Every structure is written in C-alpha cells, then in structure tokens.
Amino acid sequence: MGKLSFIILLFITLFGYSQNQESEPTFYSEIAEKVASKAYYNVKFGNPSEVVVNDTIFMANSETWIEKNIYTFKSDFEMLVKKYRDNEFIADEIIQLDSDKRILKYFGNLKYEGEKWYITKVNYEYLKRKKIKEKMNDLGEIYMRYTVTYDSINNPTLIEHTIVGTDKSRLQNINYDYSNSQFIIMDFNYQGRLEEEIKGNINSNFVIETNDNGDVTKMYWILTDKKEPYIHEIDYEYDEKGNWIRLIKNVISPNGIKRPYHRTYRKIKYKN
C-alpha cells in the first residue's frame, strides 16, 4: 500500500471522531467536511429543541467507537452540547450559531488523556471563500489563528496556521489540476521551508446517486482514483417531518470488499 493510499484509508477511518472544535484545520478535514458533514445537529425541517445522536464508528483495525452527542437548543442560535465516547463523558460545550447553522463561537470543557479537563474557546468568521478560526486563552486573548482559503467550488487552496503575537506562520498550499483529477499538497514549516509534498487524486463529481429527499446515497470518496475507488453507500430512514433519523454507511474498497463505516441514529424533539 502506497503512502497516499494509507493516508486516505486512515483518514476515512479517523474522520468519524476527529472533528473537534479545537483541532487544526487541514486539507483532509476541510475536504471531508465538504462531502460528509458531521453537523448532526442540523435538520432540514422543523424547529428542534433537542437532537440526540448515537454514532457507531467501525475502524480499520476492527476497533469500534461509540459516540453519543446531546444537542439542546436554548434558541435558534445557541445550543448546549454534551458528548460521550464509549459511555464516558468527554465534553461539555456551548456553541453559538449563525443563521446558516455555522459555528460562530465555541466554548468547551474537554477531557483529554490523563483524565485532565481543559477549557477551549474558539471564534469563527466567514468571508467570501475564506474561513477564519481563532483560539483564545483563559484571558480571552487570541493565541492561534487558522485561515482557510477556498476556490470557486469550495475546495481548500491555502491553510495558514499563525501563532499570534510572533506572527510565525506555517502554510499548507494545495494546487489542483481538475482536468486530470489531481492535486498537490505542499507543507511549509514556520521557517518557510518545504517539509513535505503529497500528490493525490481529487474527484469533483463524486456524487453517484441521490434519493428523493436530495440526500446522497452513493458516492465516490472524493480523494480516490475513480479507476480504483473507495465508494460510500448510504441508507436513510426519515421521520414524519422529513429529517433523517437513521444513517447507515458502508465503504466498498477497490477490491470490492464492503465493510461497515457508520451507524448513526438521531432522536429529534421538536418545539412545535
């Protein structure tokens, strides 16, 4: 297995539980959020008061993670979140949203390794083809800024990590050759030196099938060669308002082997 194939397989496996608000944005996390958003609190129809999500993730090493997130809406623009992993309480969060249900402000009390709890504060700003994410310390001072720039089809082209105060930045620059379905990532360190260069495939037309609700039921994984693709198959069940309450996803590898990836269930309570 080549280096890039291993990265893609590892990434497909890890994406289910790696989308924490304190995490640094990368090319892989930005692409994944574009094609398989983990914003499970978001519903198409109705006004929810609470969304309970139970998510089972099947990893490549045969390990299984079980996550439970409880989203309680104080208003249309603020929600409280409690997160559990394998029945262990791991996060207590307060999140402010904009009218498009994007995160504007994040406050989290998070459990890390060693049974230690840490406070994390993050602010977001959304501009045309750009997202700015700023992490703050306990005094409310910004100490890290992440800036993601996108192209016209919303693929990340530049990701900048800046240590605020010293103005030291490292860059991840992504160049696309859409005509040949390829990309090149160039990682530069804080001294401006090129540390790593990775070439891979990018499929702009990754959707294969959708259902009558407009949800994707079959797609190529966006970073695999369509000649040897990883294919996701997704099955849904909907409630009476038309929001999905069950999402079952399987991954078919290039050798034709199908394996489970996600089993996600939602219980949605509505205000009216």
PDB file of C-alpha atoms in Angstrom, residues 28 55-56 58 74 77 79-80 85 95 137 148 155-157 161 177 184 198 211 219 227 231 251 258 261:
ATOM      1  CA  TYR A  28      -8.204  16.422   4.688  1.00  0.00           C
ATOM      2  CA  ASP A  55     -22.937   7.154  16.346  1.00  0.00           C
ATOM      3  CA  THR A  56     -21.065   3.866  15.974  1.00  0.00           C
ATOM      4  CA  PHE A  58     -16.070   0.981  12.690  1.00  0.00           C
ATOM      5  CA  LYS A  74     -31.577  27.252  24.034  1.00  0.00           C
ATOM      6  CA  PHE A  77     -28.694  30.476  17.586  1.00  0.00           C
ATOM      7  CA  MET A  79     -27.056  25.182  21.804  1.00  0.00           C
ATOM      8  CA  LEU A  80     -25.602  23.206  24.686  1.00  0.00           C
ATOM      9  CA  ARG A  85     -17.468   8.228  23.985  1.00  0.00           C
ATOM     10  CA  ILE A  95     -22.000  26.828  20.812  1.00  0.00           C
ATOM     11  CA  ASN A 137      -6.724  31.504  26.205  1.00  0.00           C
ATOM     12  CA  VAL A 148      -8.621  28.650   5.194  1.00  0.00           C
ATOM     13  CA  ASN A 155     -12.101  23.166  -2.170  1.00  0.00           C
ATOM     14  CA  PRO A 156      -9.365  24.462   0.184  1.00  0.00           C
ATOM     15  CA  THR A 157      -6.405  26.027  -1.610  1.00  0.00           C
ATOM     16  CA  HIS A 161      -1.603  28.499  10.904  1.00  0.00           C
ATOM     17  CA  ASP A 177      -5.314  20.046 -11.790  1.00  0.00           C
ATOM     18  CA  ILE A 184      -0.541  18.523  -4.882  1.00  0.00           C
ATOM     19  CA  ILE A 198       1.997  14.904  -1.399  1.00  0.00           C
ATOM     20  CA  ASN A 211     -32.635   9.837  -3.239  1.00  0.00           C
ATOM     21  CA  MET A 219     -20.654   8.461  -3.877  1.00  0.00           C
ATOM     22  CA  LYS A 227     -10.473   3.731 -11.620  1.00  0.00           C
ATOM     23  CA  ILE A 231     -17.290   4.026  -2.716  1.00  0.00           C
ATOM     24  CA  VAL A 251     -17.491   1.580   2.365  1.00  0.00           C
ATOM     25  CA  LYS A 258     -17.781  -3.986   1.653  1.00  0.00           C
ATOM     26  CA  TYR A 261     -18.286   2.518   8.406  1.00  0.00           C
TER      27      TYR A 261
END
